[in-house]
């Protein structure tokens, strides 16, 4: 038995799901303050509603379920549930949206590249294949969303709340890259860290963060 921490899944584990891995939101995945608030406030006040039978969350009435699709290869892609809100959308990411009416949308951010879209399409096909009932996935490009899409996110039809950083309008294909540096036998070895999070910053290493027009050198204490 091997213990794997969420966000640290090895490639061969993700490959077992072939793009069908789904991570749902729970109270445990929320920040402590938000988790406590969701547990104590009424349904009309809480941003997420707790299922009485399980430690899972469901969106407020009228909202859909939104999943961000990530991964560096189709067979290793996975979908992570995020807050069903227009503010969760990012032009550099692809998403799956399940609406309360049963419609399913695959949303392609404006600055996603062909590889990201191919990975997202593969994940959507795997969702279709594993669904208990027949579902039809409608592919949408950013700024081509129908009213039903925004209603499922609790947003106005304009949908101007989602993120698209100014500099990414010029270099939309770019995504930040993190590299770990280690000196071995009078030589410097550099290894890229994929799908990185803050926890990947190791105190015993020097790290390089390439943000296209900025380069950061992080040195552990």
Short mmCIF file of N, CA, C and O in Angstrom, two decimals, residues 48-140:
data_model
loop_
_atom_site.label_atom_id
_atom_site.label_comp_id
_atom_site.label_asym_id
_atom_site.label_seq_id
_atom_site.Cartn_x
_atom_site.Cartn_y
_atom_site.Cartn_z
N UNK A 48 -21.61 27.07 0.18
CA UNK A 48 -21.74 25.68 -0.25
C UNK A 48 -22.60 24.95 0.77
O UNK A 48 -22.56 25.25 1.96
N UNK A 49 -23.36 23.98 0.33
CA UNK A 49 -24.26 23.26 1.20
C UNK A 49 -23.74 21.87 1.48
O UNK A 49 -23.34 21.15 0.58
N UNK A 50 -23.76 21.49 2.75
CA UNK A 50 -23.25 20.18 3.13
C UNK A 50 -24.32 19.12 2.96
O UNK A 50 -25.48 19.30 3.35
N UNK A 51 -23.95 18.01 2.35
CA UNK A 51 -24.83 16.87 2.22
C UNK A 51 -24.97 16.22 3.60
O UNK A 51 -23.98 15.91 4.25
N UNK A 52 -26.19 15.99 4.06
CA UNK A 52 -26.39 15.45 5.40
C UNK A 52 -25.86 14.04 5.57
O UNK A 52 -25.55 13.61 6.67
N UNK A 53 -25.76 13.31 4.50
CA UNK A 53 -25.35 11.91 4.59
C UNK A 53 -23.85 11.72 4.40
O UNK A 53 -23.29 10.72 4.81
N UNK A 54 -23.18 12.67 3.77
CA UNK A 54 -21.77 12.51 3.48
C UNK A 54 -21.05 13.83 3.73
O UNK A 54 -21.67 14.88 3.87
N UNK A 55 -19.74 13.75 3.80
CA UNK A 55 -18.95 14.95 4.01
C UNK A 55 -18.62 15.61 2.67
O UNK A 55 -17.50 15.98 2.39
N UNK A 56 -19.64 15.71 1.82
CA UNK A 56 -19.46 16.32 0.52
C UNK A 56 -20.29 17.59 0.44
O UNK A 56 -21.17 17.82 1.27
N UNK A 57 -20.03 18.40 -0.55
CA UNK A 57 -20.73 19.67 -0.69
C UNK A 57 -21.51 19.68 -1.99
O UNK A 57 -21.09 19.11 -2.98
N UNK A 58 -22.64 20.35 -1.94
CA UNK A 58 -23.37 20.59 -3.19
C UNK A 58 -23.59 22.09 -3.31
O UNK A 58 -23.68 22.82 -2.34
N UNK A 59 -23.65 22.53 -4.55
CA UNK A 59 -23.76 23.96 -4.80
C UNK A 59 -25.16 24.46 -4.40
O UNK A 59 -26.11 23.69 -4.31
N UNK A 60 -25.31 25.76 -4.14
CA UNK A 60 -26.62 26.32 -3.83
C UNK A 60 -27.61 26.01 -4.95
O UNK A 60 -27.24 25.77 -6.09
N UNK A 61 -28.88 26.06 -4.61
CA UNK A 61 -29.94 25.73 -5.56
C UNK A 61 -29.82 26.59 -6.81
O UNK A 61 -29.64 27.80 -6.74
N UNK A 62 -29.92 25.93 -7.95
CA UNK A 62 -29.83 26.64 -9.23
C UNK A 62 -28.43 26.71 -9.79
O UNK A 62 -28.26 27.14 -10.93
N UNK A 63 -27.44 26.31 -9.01
CA UNK A 63 -26.06 26.33 -9.49
C UNK A 63 -25.69 24.96 -10.05
O UNK A 63 -26.22 23.92 -9.65
N UNK A 64 -24.73 24.96 -10.97
CA UNK A 64 -24.23 23.70 -11.52
C UNK A 64 -23.00 23.23 -10.78
O UNK A 64 -22.67 23.74 -9.70
N UNK A 65 -22.31 22.27 -11.36
CA UNK A 65 -21.05 21.77 -10.81
C UNK A 65 -19.95 22.04 -11.83
O UNK A 65 -20.06 21.64 -12.99
N UNK A 66 -18.90 22.72 -11.39
CA UNK A 66 -17.84 23.16 -12.29
C UNK A 66 -16.55 22.42 -11.96
O UNK A 66 -16.15 22.33 -10.79
N UNK A 67 -15.89 21.89 -13.01
CA UNK A 67 -14.66 21.13 -12.84
C UNK A 67 -13.57 21.70 -13.75
O UNK A 67 -13.78 21.85 -14.96
N UNK A 68 -12.43 22.01 -13.17
CA UNK A 68 -11.28 22.46 -13.95
C UNK A 68 -10.51 21.22 -14.41
O UNK A 68 -10.24 20.31 -13.62
N UNK A 69 -10.15 21.18 -15.69
CA UNK A 69 -9.43 20.05 -16.26
C UNK A 69 -7.96 20.41 -16.37
O UNK A 69 -7.60 21.43 -16.96
N UNK A 70 -7.12 19.58 -15.80
CA UNK A 70 -5.68 19.86 -15.83
C UNK A 70 -4.92 18.58 -16.14
O UNK A 70 -5.46 17.49 -16.11
N UNK A 71 -3.64 18.74 -16.46
CA UNK A 71 -2.81 17.59 -16.80
C UNK A 71 -1.89 17.91 -17.97
O UNK A 71 -2.18 18.82 -18.76
N UNK A 72 -0.80 17.18 -18.07
CA UNK A 72 0.17 17.41 -19.13
C UNK A 72 0.04 16.40 -20.27
O UNK A 72 0.73 16.51 -21.27
N UNK A 73 -0.85 15.42 -20.09
CA UNK A 73 -1.06 14.40 -21.12
C UNK A 73 -2.48 13.89 -20.98
O UNK A 73 -3.04 13.86 -19.88
N UNK A 74 -3.10 13.50 -22.08
CA UNK A 74 -4.50 13.07 -22.06
C UNK A 74 -4.74 11.93 -21.08
O UNK A 74 -5.72 11.94 -20.33
N UNK A 75 -3.86 10.95 -21.05
CA UNK A 75 -4.05 9.80 -20.18
C UNK A 75 -3.83 10.13 -18.71
O UNK A 75 -4.23 9.37 -17.83
N UNK A 76 -3.19 11.28 -18.44
CA UNK A 76 -2.92 11.66 -17.06
C UNK A 76 -3.72 12.88 -16.62
O UNK A 76 -3.42 13.50 -15.60
N UNK A 77 -4.74 13.23 -17.39
CA UNK A 77 -5.58 14.38 -17.05
C UNK A 77 -6.51 14.03 -15.89
O UNK A 77 -6.86 12.87 -15.68
N UNK A 78 -6.91 15.03 -15.17
CA UNK A 78 -7.89 14.84 -14.11
C UNK A 78 -8.72 16.12 -13.97
O UNK A 78 -8.32 17.19 -14.38
N UNK A 79 -9.90 15.96 -13.39
CA UNK A 79 -10.83 17.08 -13.23
C UNK A 79 -11.01 17.37 -11.75
O UNK A 79 -11.29 16.45 -10.97
N UNK A 80 -10.89 18.63 -11.37
CA UNK A 80 -11.01 19.04 -9.98
C UNK A 80 -12.17 20.03 -9.84
O UNK A 80 -12.23 21.03 -10.53
N UNK A 81 -13.10 19.71 -8.94
CA UNK A 81 -14.25 20.58 -8.75
C UNK A 81 -13.84 21.89 -8.08
O UNK A 81 -13.07 21.91 -7.12
N UNK A 82 -14.34 22.97 -8.62
CA UNK A 82 -14.10 24.31 -8.08
C UNK A 82 -15.45 24.98 -7.85
O UNK A 82 -16.50 24.46 -8.25
N UNK A 83 -15.44 26.11 -7.20
CA UNK A 83 -16.68 26.82 -6.92
C UNK A 83 -17.39 27.17 -8.22
O UNK A 83 -16.77 27.67 -9.17
N UNK A 84 -18.68 26.87 -8.27
CA UNK A 84 -19.46 27.15 -9.47
C UNK A 84 -19.76 28.63 -9.53
O UNK A 84 -20.84 29.10 -9.15
N UNK A 85 -18.81 29.38 -10.03
CA UNK A 85 -18.91 30.83 -10.10
C UNK A 85 -18.14 31.32 -11.32
O UNK A 85 -17.16 30.71 -11.73
N UNK A 86 -18.59 32.43 -11.89
CA UNK A 86 -17.89 32.99 -13.03
C UNK A 86 -16.47 33.39 -12.64
O UNK A 86 -15.56 33.36 -13.48
N UNK A 87 -16.27 33.73 -11.37
CA UNK A 87 -14.94 34.13 -10.91
C UNK A 87 -13.95 32.97 -10.91
O UNK A 87 -12.74 33.17 -10.87
N UNK A 88 -14.45 31.73 -10.98
CA UNK A 88 -13.57 30.56 -11.02
C UNK A 88 -12.99 30.32 -12.40
O UNK A 88 -12.01 29.59 -12.55
N UNK A 89 -13.60 30.90 -13.43
CA UNK A 89 -13.14 30.68 -14.80
C UNK A 89 -11.85 31.45 -15.06
O UNK A 89 -11.69 32.59 -14.63
N UNK A 90 -10.95 30.80 -15.77
CA UNK A 90 -9.69 31.42 -16.14
C UNK A 90 -9.45 31.14 -17.61
O UNK A 90 -9.62 30.00 -18.08
N UNK A 91 -9.05 32.15 -18.34
CA UNK A 91 -8.89 32.01 -19.80
C UNK A 91 -7.78 31.05 -20.19
O UNK A 91 -7.67 30.68 -21.35
N UNK A 92 -6.95 30.62 -19.23
CA UNK A 92 -5.86 29.70 -19.52
C UNK A 92 -6.19 28.25 -19.17
O UNK A 92 -5.31 27.41 -19.12
N UNK A 93 -7.47 27.97 -18.90
CA UNK A 93 -7.88 26.65 -18.43
C UNK A 93 -9.15 26.21 -19.15
O UNK A 93 -9.91 27.04 -19.65
N UNK A 94 -9.37 24.89 -19.19
CA UNK A 94 -10.60 24.32 -19.73
C UNK A 94 -11.44 23.76 -18.57
O UNK A 94 -10.89 23.28 -17.58
N UNK A 95 -12.75 23.82 -18.72
CA UNK A 95 -13.66 23.41 -17.64
C UNK A 95 -14.80 22.56 -18.17
O UNK A 95 -15.20 22.69 -19.33
N UNK A 96 -15.34 21.73 -17.27
CA UNK A 96 -16.58 21.01 -17.53
C UNK A 96 -17.63 21.57 -16.59
O UNK A 96 -17.38 21.71 -15.39
N UNK A 97 -18.80 21.90 -17.13
CA UNK A 97 -19.88 22.44 -16.32
C UNK A 97 -21.12 21.56 -16.47
O UNK A 97 -21.62 21.37 -17.58
N UNK A 98 -21.59 21.03 -15.33
CA UNK A 98 -22.84 20.27 -15.30
C UNK A 98 -23.93 21.20 -14.78
O UNK A 98 -23.86 21.67 -13.64
N UNK A 99 -24.95 21.48 -15.57
CA UNK A 99 -26.00 22.40 -15.18
C UNK A 99 -27.13 21.65 -14.47
O UNK A 99 -27.28 20.43 -14.64
N UNK A 100 -27.96 22.36 -13.69
CA UNK A 100 -29.09 21.70 -13.01
C UNK A 100 -30.09 21.09 -13.98
O UNK A 100 -30.83 20.18 -13.62
N UNK A 101 -30.13 21.58 -15.21
CA UNK A 101 -31.09 21.05 -16.20
C UNK A 101 -30.59 19.78 -16.88
O UNK A 101 -31.31 19.18 -17.68
N UNK A 102 -29.34 19.40 -16.61
CA UNK A 102 -28.79 18.19 -17.21
C UNK A 102 -27.86 18.44 -18.37
O UNK A 102 -27.24 17.50 -18.89
N UNK A 103 -27.75 19.69 -18.80
CA UNK A 103 -26.83 20.02 -19.89
C UNK A 103 -25.39 19.99 -19.38
O UNK A 103 -25.13 20.30 -18.21
N UNK A 104 -24.48 19.60 -20.25
CA UNK A 104 -23.06 19.54 -19.89
C UNK A 104 -22.27 20.34 -20.91
O UNK A 104 -22.42 20.12 -22.13
N UNK A 105 -21.44 21.24 -20.44
CA UNK A 105 -20.65 22.10 -21.32
C UNK A 105 -19.17 21.86 -21.09
O UNK A 105 -18.72 21.71 -19.95
N UNK A 106 -18.41 21.83 -22.18
CA UNK A 106 -16.95 21.83 -22.12
C UNK A 106 -16.51 23.22 -22.55
O UNK A 106 -16.67 23.60 -23.70
N UNK A 107 -15.97 24.00 -21.60
CA UNK A 107 -15.61 25.40 -21.84
C UNK A 107 -14.11 25.49 -22.11
O UNK A 107 -13.30 25.04 -21.29
N UNK A 108 -13.76 26.08 -23.23
CA UNK A 108 -12.36 26.22 -23.63
C UNK A 108 -11.93 27.67 -23.47
O UNK A 108 -12.44 28.55 -24.16
N UNK A 109 -11.00 27.93 -22.54
CA UNK A 109 -10.52 29.27 -22.33
C UNK A 109 -9.85 29.83 -23.57
O UNK A 109 -9.25 29.09 -24.37
N UNK A 110 -9.94 31.13 -23.75
CA UNK A 110 -9.45 31.77 -24.97
C UNK A 110 -7.96 31.55 -25.19
O UNK A 110 -7.49 31.42 -26.32
N UNK A 111 -7.19 31.48 -24.10
CA UNK A 111 -5.74 31.39 -24.23
C UNK A 111 -5.21 29.96 -24.05
O UNK A 111 -4.01 29.77 -23.91
N UNK A 112 -6.08 28.98 -24.07
CA UNK A 112 -5.62 27.60 -24.02
C UNK A 112 -5.08 27.20 -25.39
O UNK A 112 -5.57 27.65 -26.42
N UNK A 113 -4.05 26.34 -25.38
CA UNK A 113 -3.46 25.91 -26.65
C UNK A 113 -4.12 24.63 -27.14
O UNK A 113 -5.00 24.06 -26.49
N UNK A 114 -3.70 24.16 -28.30
CA UNK A 114 -4.31 22.97 -28.91
C UNK A 114 -4.13 21.73 -28.05
O UNK A 114 -5.02 20.88 -27.96
N UNK A 115 -2.98 21.63 -27.38
CA UNK A 115 -2.74 20.46 -26.53
C UNK A 115 -3.69 20.45 -25.34
O UNK A 115 -4.27 19.41 -25.01
N UNK A 116 -3.87 21.60 -24.70
CA UNK A 116 -4.79 21.68 -23.58
C UNK A 116 -6.21 21.32 -24.01
O UNK A 116 -6.92 20.60 -23.30
N UNK A 117 -6.62 21.79 -25.18
CA UNK A 117 -7.97 21.50 -25.65
C UNK A 117 -8.15 20.04 -26.00
O UNK A 117 -9.21 19.46 -25.78
N UNK A 118 -7.10 19.42 -26.53
CA UNK A 118 -7.17 17.99 -26.85
C UNK A 118 -7.27 17.18 -25.56
O UNK A 118 -8.03 16.19 -25.48
N UNK A 119 -6.51 17.57 -24.53
CA UNK A 119 -6.57 16.89 -23.23
C UNK A 119 -7.97 17.04 -22.63
O UNK A 119 -8.54 16.07 -22.11
N UNK A 120 -8.53 18.25 -22.70
CA UNK A 120 -9.86 18.50 -22.16
C UNK A 120 -10.92 17.69 -22.90
O UNK A 120 -11.84 17.13 -22.29
N UNK A 121 -10.80 17.60 -24.21
CA UNK A 121 -11.75 16.83 -25.00
C UNK A 121 -11.70 15.35 -24.63
O UNK A 121 -12.73 14.67 -24.55
N UNK A 122 -10.49 14.85 -24.40
CA UNK A 122 -10.34 13.44 -24.00
C UNK A 122 -11.00 13.22 -22.65
O UNK A 122 -11.71 12.22 -22.45
N UNK A 123 -10.78 14.14 -21.71
CA UNK A 123 -11.38 14.00 -20.39
C UNK A 123 -12.90 14.04 -20.48
O UNK A 123 -13.60 13.29 -19.80
N UNK A 124 -13.44 14.90 -21.35
CA UNK A 124 -14.88 14.99 -21.53
C UNK A 124 -15.45 13.68 -22.09
O UNK A 124 -16.52 13.23 -21.68
N UNK A 125 -14.73 13.06 -23.00
CA UNK A 125 -15.16 11.78 -23.55
C UNK A 125 -15.17 10.71 -22.47
O UNK A 125 -16.07 9.86 -22.43
N UNK A 126 -14.18 10.75 -21.59
CA UNK A 126 -14.14 9.78 -20.49
C UNK A 126 -15.30 10.02 -19.53
O UNK A 126 -15.87 9.07 -19.00
N UNK A 127 -15.67 11.29 -19.30
CA UNK A 127 -16.83 11.60 -18.47
C UNK A 127 -18.09 11.02 -19.10
O UNK A 127 -18.93 10.43 -18.40
N UNK A 128 -18.22 11.18 -20.40
CA UNK A 128 -19.38 10.63 -21.10
C UNK A 128 -19.43 9.12 -20.95
O UNK A 128 -20.49 8.54 -20.68
N UNK A 129 -18.30 8.47 -21.14
CA UNK A 129 -18.23 7.01 -21.11
C UNK A 129 -18.59 6.46 -19.74
O UNK A 129 -19.24 5.41 -19.62
N UNK A 130 -18.18 7.16 -18.68
CA UNK A 130 -18.39 6.67 -17.32
C UNK A 130 -19.69 7.15 -16.69
O UNK A 130 -20.00 6.79 -15.56
N UNK A 131 -20.45 7.97 -17.41
CA UNK A 131 -21.69 8.49 -16.87
C UNK A 131 -22.74 7.39 -16.77
O UNK A 131 -22.83 6.50 -17.62
N UNK A 132 -23.55 7.46 -15.70
CA UNK A 132 -24.58 6.45 -15.50
C UNK A 132 -25.63 6.51 -16.61
O UNK A 132 -26.17 5.50 -17.03
N UNK A 133 -25.92 7.71 -17.07
CA UNK A 133 -26.87 7.88 -18.16
C UNK A 133 -26.21 8.53 -19.35
O UNK A 133 -25.07 8.99 -19.28
N UNK A 134 -26.93 8.57 -20.46
CA UNK A 134 -26.38 9.18 -21.67
C UNK A 134 -26.32 10.69 -21.50
O UNK A 134 -27.33 11.32 -21.15
N UNK A 135 -25.17 11.27 -21.71
CA UNK A 135 -25.03 12.72 -21.64
C UNK A 135 -24.41 13.22 -22.94
O UNK A 135 -23.66 12.51 -23.60
N UNK A 136 -24.75 14.44 -23.27
CA UNK A 136 -24.22 15.07 -24.47
C UNK A 136 -23.41 16.30 -24.04
O UNK A 136 -23.92 17.17 -23.35
N UNK A 137 -22.17 16.33 -24.43
CA UNK A 137 -21.29 17.42 -24.05
C UNK A 137 -21.24 18.44 -25.19
O UNK A 137 -20.94 18.10 -26.33
N UNK A 138 -21.54 19.68 -24.86
CA UNK A 138 -21.49 20.77 -25.83
C UNK A 138 -20.21 21.57 -25.62
O UNK A 138 -19.96 22.05 -24.51
N UNK A 139 -19.41 21.69 -26.65
CA UNK A 139 -18.16 22.42 -26.56
C UNK A 139 -18.39 23.91 -26.81
O UNK A 139 -19.03 24.29 -27.80
N UNK A 140 -17.86 24.72 -25.91
CA UNK A 140 -18.01 26.17 -26.02
C UNK A 140 -16.65 26.84 -26.00
O UNK A 140 -15.76 26.44 -25.24
#
